[in-house]
mmCIF file of C-alpha atoms in Angstrom:
data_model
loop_
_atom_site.group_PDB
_atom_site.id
_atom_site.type_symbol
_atom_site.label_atom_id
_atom_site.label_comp_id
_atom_site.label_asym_id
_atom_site.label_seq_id
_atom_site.Cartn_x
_atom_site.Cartn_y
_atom_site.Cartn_z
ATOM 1 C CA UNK A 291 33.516 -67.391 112.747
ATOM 2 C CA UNK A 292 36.436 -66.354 110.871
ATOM 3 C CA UNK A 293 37.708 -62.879 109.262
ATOM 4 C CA UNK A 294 38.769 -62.462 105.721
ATOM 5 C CA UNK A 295 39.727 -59.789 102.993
ATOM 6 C CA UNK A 296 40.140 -59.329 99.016
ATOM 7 C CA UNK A 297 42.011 -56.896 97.340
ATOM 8 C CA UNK A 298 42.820 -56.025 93.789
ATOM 9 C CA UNK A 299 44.816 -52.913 92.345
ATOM 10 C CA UNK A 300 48.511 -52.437 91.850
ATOM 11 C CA UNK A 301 51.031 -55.203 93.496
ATOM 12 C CA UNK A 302 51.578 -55.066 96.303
ATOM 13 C CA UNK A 303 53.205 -57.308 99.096
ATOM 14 C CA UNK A 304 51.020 -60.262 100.967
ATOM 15 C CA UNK A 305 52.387 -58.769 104.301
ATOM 16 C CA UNK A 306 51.176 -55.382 103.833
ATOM 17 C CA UNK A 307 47.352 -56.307 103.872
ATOM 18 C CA UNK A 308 47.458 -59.681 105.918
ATOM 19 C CA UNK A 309 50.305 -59.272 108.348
ATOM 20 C CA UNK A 310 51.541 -55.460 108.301
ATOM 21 C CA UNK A 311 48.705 -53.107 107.943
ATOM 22 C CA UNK A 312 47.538 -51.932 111.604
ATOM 23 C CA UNK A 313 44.620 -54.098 111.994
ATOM 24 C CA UNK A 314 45.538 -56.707 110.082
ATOM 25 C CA UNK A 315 44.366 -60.260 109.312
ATOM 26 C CA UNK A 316 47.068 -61.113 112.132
ATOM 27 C CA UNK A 317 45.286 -58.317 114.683
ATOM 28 C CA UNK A 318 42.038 -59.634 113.977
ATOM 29 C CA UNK A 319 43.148 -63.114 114.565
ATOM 30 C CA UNK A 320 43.927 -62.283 118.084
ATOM 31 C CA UNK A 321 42.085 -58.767 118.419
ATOM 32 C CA UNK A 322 38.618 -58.979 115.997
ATOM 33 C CA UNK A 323 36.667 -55.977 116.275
ATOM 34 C CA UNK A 324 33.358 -56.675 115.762
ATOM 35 C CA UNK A 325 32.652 -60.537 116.165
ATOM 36 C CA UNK A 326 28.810 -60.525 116.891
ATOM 37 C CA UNK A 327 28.708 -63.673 119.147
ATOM 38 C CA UNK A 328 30.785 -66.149 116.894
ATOM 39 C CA UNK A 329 33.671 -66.238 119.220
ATOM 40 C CA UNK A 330 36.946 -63.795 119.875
ATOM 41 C CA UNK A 331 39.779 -65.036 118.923
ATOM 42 C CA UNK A 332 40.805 -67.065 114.823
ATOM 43 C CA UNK A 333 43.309 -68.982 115.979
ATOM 44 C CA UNK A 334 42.540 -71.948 114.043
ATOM 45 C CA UNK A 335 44.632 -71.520 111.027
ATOM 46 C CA UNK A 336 44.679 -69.085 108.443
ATOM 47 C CA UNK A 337 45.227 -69.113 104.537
ATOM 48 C CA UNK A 338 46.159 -66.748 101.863
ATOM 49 C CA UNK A 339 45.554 -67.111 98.122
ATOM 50 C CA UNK A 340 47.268 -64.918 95.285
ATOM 51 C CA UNK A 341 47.998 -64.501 91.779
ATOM 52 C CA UNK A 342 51.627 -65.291 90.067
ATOM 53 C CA UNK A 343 50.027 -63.614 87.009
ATOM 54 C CA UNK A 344 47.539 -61.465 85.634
ATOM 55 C CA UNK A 345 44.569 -63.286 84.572
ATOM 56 C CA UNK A 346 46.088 -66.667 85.617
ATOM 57 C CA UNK A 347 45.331 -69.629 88.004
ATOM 58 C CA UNK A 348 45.799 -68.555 91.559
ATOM 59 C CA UNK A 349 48.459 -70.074 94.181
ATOM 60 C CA UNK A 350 47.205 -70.790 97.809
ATOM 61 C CA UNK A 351 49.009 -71.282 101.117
ATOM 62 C CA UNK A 352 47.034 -72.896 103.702
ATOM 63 C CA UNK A 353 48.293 -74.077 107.502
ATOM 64 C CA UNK A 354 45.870 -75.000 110.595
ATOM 65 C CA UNK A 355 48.576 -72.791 113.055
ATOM 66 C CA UNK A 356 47.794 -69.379 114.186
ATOM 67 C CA UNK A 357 48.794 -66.666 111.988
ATOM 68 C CA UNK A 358 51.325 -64.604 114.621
ATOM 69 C CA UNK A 359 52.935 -68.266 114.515
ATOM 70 C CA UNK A 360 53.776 -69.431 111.084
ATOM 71 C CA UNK A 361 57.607 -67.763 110.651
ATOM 72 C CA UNK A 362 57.682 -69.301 107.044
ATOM 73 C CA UNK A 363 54.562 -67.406 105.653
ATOM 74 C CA UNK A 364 55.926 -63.884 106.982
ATOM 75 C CA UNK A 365 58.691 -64.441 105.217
ATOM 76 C CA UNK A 366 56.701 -65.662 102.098
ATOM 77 C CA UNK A 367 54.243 -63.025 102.170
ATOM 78 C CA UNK A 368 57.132 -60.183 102.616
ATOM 79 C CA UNK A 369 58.836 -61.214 99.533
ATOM 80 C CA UNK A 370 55.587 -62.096 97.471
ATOM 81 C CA UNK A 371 53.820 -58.912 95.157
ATOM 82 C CA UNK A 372 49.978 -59.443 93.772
ATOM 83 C CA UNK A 373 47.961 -57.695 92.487
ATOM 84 C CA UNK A 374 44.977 -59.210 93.751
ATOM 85 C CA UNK A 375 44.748 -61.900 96.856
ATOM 86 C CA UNK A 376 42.534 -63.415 99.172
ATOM 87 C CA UNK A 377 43.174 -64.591 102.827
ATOM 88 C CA UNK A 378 41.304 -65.703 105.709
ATOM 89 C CA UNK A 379 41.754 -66.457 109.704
ATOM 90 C CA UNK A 380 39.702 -68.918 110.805
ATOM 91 C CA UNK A 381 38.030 -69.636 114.101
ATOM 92 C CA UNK A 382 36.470 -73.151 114.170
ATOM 93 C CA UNK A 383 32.609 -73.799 114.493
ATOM 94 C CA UNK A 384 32.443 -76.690 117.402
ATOM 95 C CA UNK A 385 32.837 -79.743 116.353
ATOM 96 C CA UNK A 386 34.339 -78.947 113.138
ATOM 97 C CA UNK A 387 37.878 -80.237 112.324
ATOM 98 C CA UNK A 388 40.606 -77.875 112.534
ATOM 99 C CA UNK A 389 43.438 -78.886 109.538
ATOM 100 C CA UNK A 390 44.545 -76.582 106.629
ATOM 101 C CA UNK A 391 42.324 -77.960 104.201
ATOM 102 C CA UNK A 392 39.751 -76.703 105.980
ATOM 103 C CA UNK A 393 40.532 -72.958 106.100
ATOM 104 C CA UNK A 394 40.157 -70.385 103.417
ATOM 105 C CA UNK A 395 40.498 -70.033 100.575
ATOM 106 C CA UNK A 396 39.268 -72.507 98.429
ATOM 107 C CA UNK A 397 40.252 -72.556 94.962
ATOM 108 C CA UNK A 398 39.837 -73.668 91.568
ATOM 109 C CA UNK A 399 41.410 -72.246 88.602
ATOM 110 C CA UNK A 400 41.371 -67.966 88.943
ATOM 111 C CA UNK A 401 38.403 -68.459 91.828
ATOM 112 C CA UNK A 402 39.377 -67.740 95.246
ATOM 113 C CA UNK A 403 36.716 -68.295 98.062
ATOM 114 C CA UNK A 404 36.628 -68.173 101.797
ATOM 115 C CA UNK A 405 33.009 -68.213 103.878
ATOM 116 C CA UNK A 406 33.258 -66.262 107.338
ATOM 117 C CA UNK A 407 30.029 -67.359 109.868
ATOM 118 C CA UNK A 408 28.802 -70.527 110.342
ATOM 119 C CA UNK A 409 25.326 -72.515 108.583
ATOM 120 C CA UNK A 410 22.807 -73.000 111.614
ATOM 121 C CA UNK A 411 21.777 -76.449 112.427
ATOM 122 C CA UNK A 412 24.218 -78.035 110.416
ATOM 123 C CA UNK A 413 24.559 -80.395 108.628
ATOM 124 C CA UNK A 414 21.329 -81.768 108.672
ATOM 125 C CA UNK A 415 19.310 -77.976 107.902
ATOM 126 C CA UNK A 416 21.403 -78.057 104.335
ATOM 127 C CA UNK A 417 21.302 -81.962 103.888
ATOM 128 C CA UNK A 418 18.877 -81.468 101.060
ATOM 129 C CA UNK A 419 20.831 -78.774 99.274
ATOM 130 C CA UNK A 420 23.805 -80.920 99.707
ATOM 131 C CA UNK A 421 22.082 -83.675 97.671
ATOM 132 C CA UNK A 422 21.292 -81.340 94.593
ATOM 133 C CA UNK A 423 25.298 -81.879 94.408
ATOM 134 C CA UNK A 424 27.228 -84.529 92.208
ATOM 135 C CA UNK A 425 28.410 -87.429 93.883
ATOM 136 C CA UNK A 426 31.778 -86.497 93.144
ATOM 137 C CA UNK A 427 31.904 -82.887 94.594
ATOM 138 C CA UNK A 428 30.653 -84.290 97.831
ATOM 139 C CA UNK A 429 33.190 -87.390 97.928
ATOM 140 C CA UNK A 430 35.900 -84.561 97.284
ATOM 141 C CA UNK A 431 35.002 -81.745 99.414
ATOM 142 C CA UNK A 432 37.880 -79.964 101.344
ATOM 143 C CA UNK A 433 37.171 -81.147 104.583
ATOM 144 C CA UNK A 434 33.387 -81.916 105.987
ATOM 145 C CA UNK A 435 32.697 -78.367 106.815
ATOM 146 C CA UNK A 436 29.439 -75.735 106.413
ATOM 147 C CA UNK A 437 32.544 -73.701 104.503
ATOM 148 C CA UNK A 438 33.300 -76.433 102.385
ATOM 149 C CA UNK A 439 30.134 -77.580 100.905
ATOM 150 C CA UNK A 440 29.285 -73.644 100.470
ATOM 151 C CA UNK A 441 32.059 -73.782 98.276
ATOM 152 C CA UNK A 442 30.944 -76.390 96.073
ATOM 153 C CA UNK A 443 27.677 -75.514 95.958
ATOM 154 C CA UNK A 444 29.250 -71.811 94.541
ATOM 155 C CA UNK A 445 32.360 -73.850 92.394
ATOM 156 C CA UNK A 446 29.478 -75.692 90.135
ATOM 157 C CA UNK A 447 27.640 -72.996 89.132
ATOM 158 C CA UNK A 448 30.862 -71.343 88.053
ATOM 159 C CA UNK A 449 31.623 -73.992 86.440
ATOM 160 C CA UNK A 450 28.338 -73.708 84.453
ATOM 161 C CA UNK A 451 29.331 -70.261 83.219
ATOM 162 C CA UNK A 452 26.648 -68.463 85.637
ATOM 163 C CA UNK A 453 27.547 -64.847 86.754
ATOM 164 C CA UNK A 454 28.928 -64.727 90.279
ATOM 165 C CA UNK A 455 27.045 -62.007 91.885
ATOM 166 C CA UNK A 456 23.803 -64.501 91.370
ATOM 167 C CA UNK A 457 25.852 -67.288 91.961
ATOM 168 C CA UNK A 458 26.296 -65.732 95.349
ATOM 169 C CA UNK A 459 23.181 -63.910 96.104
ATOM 170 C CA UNK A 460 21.547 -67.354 95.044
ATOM 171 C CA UNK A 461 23.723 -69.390 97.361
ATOM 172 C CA UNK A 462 23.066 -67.459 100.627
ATOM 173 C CA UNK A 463 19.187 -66.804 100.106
ATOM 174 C CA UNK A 464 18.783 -70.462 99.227
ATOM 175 C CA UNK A 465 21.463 -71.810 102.348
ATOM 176 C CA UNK A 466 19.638 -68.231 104.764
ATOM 177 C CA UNK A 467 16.290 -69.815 103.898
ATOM 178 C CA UNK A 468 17.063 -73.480 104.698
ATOM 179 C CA UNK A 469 18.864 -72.822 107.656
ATOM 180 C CA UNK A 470 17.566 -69.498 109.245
ATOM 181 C CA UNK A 471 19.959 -68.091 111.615
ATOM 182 C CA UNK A 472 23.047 -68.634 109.903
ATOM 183 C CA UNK A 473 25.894 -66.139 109.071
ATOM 184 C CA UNK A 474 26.954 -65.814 105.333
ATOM 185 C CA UNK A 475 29.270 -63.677 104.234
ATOM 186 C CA UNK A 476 31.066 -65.548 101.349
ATOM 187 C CA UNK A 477 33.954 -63.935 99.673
ATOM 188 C CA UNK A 478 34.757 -64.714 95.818
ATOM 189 C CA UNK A 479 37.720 -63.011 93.414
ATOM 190 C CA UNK A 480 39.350 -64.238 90.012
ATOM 191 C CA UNK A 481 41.796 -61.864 89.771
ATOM 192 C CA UNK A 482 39.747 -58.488 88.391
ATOM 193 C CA UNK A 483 36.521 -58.303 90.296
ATOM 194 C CA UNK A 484 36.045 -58.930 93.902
ATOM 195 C CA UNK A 485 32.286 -60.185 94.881
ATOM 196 C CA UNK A 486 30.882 -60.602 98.545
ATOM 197 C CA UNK A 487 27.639 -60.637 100.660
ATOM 198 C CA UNK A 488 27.222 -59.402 104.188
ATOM 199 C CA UNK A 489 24.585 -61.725 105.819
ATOM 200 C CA UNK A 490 24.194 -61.156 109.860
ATOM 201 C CA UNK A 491 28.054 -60.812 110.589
ATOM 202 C CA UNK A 492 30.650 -57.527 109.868
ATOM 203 C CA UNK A 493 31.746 -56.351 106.235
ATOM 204 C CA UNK A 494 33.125 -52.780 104.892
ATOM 205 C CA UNK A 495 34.623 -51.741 101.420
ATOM 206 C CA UNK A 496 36.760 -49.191 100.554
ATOM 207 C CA UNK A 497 37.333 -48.247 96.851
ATOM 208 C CA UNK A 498 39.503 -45.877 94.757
ATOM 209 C CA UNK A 499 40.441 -45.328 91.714
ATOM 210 C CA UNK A 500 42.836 -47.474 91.640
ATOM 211 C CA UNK A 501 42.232 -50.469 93.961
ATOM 212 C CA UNK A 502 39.152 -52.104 95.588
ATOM 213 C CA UNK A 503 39.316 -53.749 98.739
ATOM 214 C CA UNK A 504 36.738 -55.536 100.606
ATOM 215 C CA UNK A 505 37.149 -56.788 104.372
ATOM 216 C CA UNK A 506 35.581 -58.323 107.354
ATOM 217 C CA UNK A 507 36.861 -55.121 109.516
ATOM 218 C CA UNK A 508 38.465 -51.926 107.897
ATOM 219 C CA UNK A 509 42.181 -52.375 108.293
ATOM 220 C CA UNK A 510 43.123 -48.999 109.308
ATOM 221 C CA UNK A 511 41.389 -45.758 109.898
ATOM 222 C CA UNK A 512 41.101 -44.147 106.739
ATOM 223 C CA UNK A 513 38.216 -42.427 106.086
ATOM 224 C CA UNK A 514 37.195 -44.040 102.971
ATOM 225 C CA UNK A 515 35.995 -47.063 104.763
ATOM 226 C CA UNK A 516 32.360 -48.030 104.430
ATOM 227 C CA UNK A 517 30.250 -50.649 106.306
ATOM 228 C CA UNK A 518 28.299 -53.065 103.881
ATOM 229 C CA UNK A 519 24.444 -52.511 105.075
ATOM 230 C CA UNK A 520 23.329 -55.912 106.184
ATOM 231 C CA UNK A 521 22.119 -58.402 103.458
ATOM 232 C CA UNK A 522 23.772 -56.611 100.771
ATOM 233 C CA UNK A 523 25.749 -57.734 97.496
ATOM 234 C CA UNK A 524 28.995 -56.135 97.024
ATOM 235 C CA UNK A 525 30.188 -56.547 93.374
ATOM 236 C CA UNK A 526 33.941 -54.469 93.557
ATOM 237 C CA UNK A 527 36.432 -53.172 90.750
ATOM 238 C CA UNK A 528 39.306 -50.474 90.973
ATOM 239 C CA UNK A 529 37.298 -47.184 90.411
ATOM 240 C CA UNK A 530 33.860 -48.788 91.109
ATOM 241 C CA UNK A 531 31.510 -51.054 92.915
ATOM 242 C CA UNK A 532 27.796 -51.664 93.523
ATOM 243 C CA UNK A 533 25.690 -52.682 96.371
ATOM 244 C CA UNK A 534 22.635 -54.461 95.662
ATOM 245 C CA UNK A 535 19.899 -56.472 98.264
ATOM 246 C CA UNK A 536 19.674 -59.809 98.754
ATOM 247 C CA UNK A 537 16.731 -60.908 98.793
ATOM 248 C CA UNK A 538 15.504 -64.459 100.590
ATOM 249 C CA UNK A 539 12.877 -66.839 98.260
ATOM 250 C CA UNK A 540 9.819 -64.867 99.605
ATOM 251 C CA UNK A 541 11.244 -60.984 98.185
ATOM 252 C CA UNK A 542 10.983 -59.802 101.687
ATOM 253 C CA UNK A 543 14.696 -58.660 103.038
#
């Protein structure tokens, strides 16, 4: 499966949220709290995704070793401030490759993305939404992964100008639909806003006035935490956020 977070508020260090805090990316990736059946350990590689400046285009580190492994990015992420970021440990679906360009996040000017679950019956369930896709964004995915070509399919309607809260609600009802059983919680920030959808796997928010964080597991016990009801839109600022249904092609939830 995978477990991921997004944050945005006032810098802070990479280390605090992904290596530091007490249930960390790095405790997940050995430790995951609430995996529902995809696996129990991410030890596949990890990735991490921040911004150098306000309203700018976002840096990305990316690396197929475990997390509690890679002595480089601790000491990158201890002396790196953001005030937004995205990172991801990864656990590979079978059969998938495991190499960094295949881990979270994927990126593209401010957009940071990660996908944590897995698209059922793949590839052949999503074949046809795959073919709605230039040529060129499918000769230039990432890697050949379910995470990769969720990405594209997301990266050109941002690139069309579309909002992103339908750009994701319209993503997993059309990929839920066409491949039932699948897990879809897709994770999208440029920098201000962080957007998400819990589909079938593990997703809680917390909010204040001042930052808004969003997170496969809560990271520590503070009681602000809130668990994402299943099949659910999260759209979250600093001070505010909305939840709204996601509904699949028929309106039924």
């Amino acid at each position: 499966m995978c477990r991921h977070l997004a944050y945005v508020g006032p810098p802070v260090t990479l280390s605090s949220l992904v290596l530091d805090a007490p249930h960390s990316l790095r405790h997940q990736s050995y430790a995951p709290a609430d995996m529902r059946g995809g696996g129990t350990v991410n030890v596949d590689g990890f990735g991490a995704g921040w911004y150098p400046e306000p309203g700018g285009a976002a840096l990305r580190y990316r690396t197929s070793v475990p997390i509690w492994a890679d002595d480089s990015f601790a000491a990158l992420a201890a002396a790196t401030r953001t005030g937004a970021l995205l990172a991801a440990v990864r656990s590979a679906t079978t059969g998938m490759p495991v190499t960094p360009s295949a881990n979270a996040p994927f990126v593209d000017g401010p957009w940071l993305f990660s996908h944590n679950g897995r698209v059922a019956g793949w590839p052949d369930a999503v074949a046809a939404l795959a073919g709605e896709l230039p040529v060129t964004d499918l000769l230039t995915l990432d890697a050949p992964t379910d995470a990769a070509l969720l990405w594209a399919l997301v990266r050109r309607r941002l690139r069309a100008g579309e909002d992103p809260a339908a750009v994701l609600a319209g993503t997993v009802t059309a990929v839920g639909a066409a491949a039932p059983g699948s897990r879809l919680n897709l994770l999208l920030t440029d920098g201000a806003t962080v957007w998400a959808t819990a589909w079938d796997h593990a997703l809680s928010l917390r909010v204040d006035d001042g930052s808004a964080l969003v997170a496969s597991e809560p990271l520590d016990d503070h009681p602000s935490w809130t668990e994402v009801p299943d099949r659910h839109l999260v759209v979250a600022r600093p001070g505010r956020h909305r939840l709204d249904p996601l509904l699949t092609t028929t309106g039924v939830r």
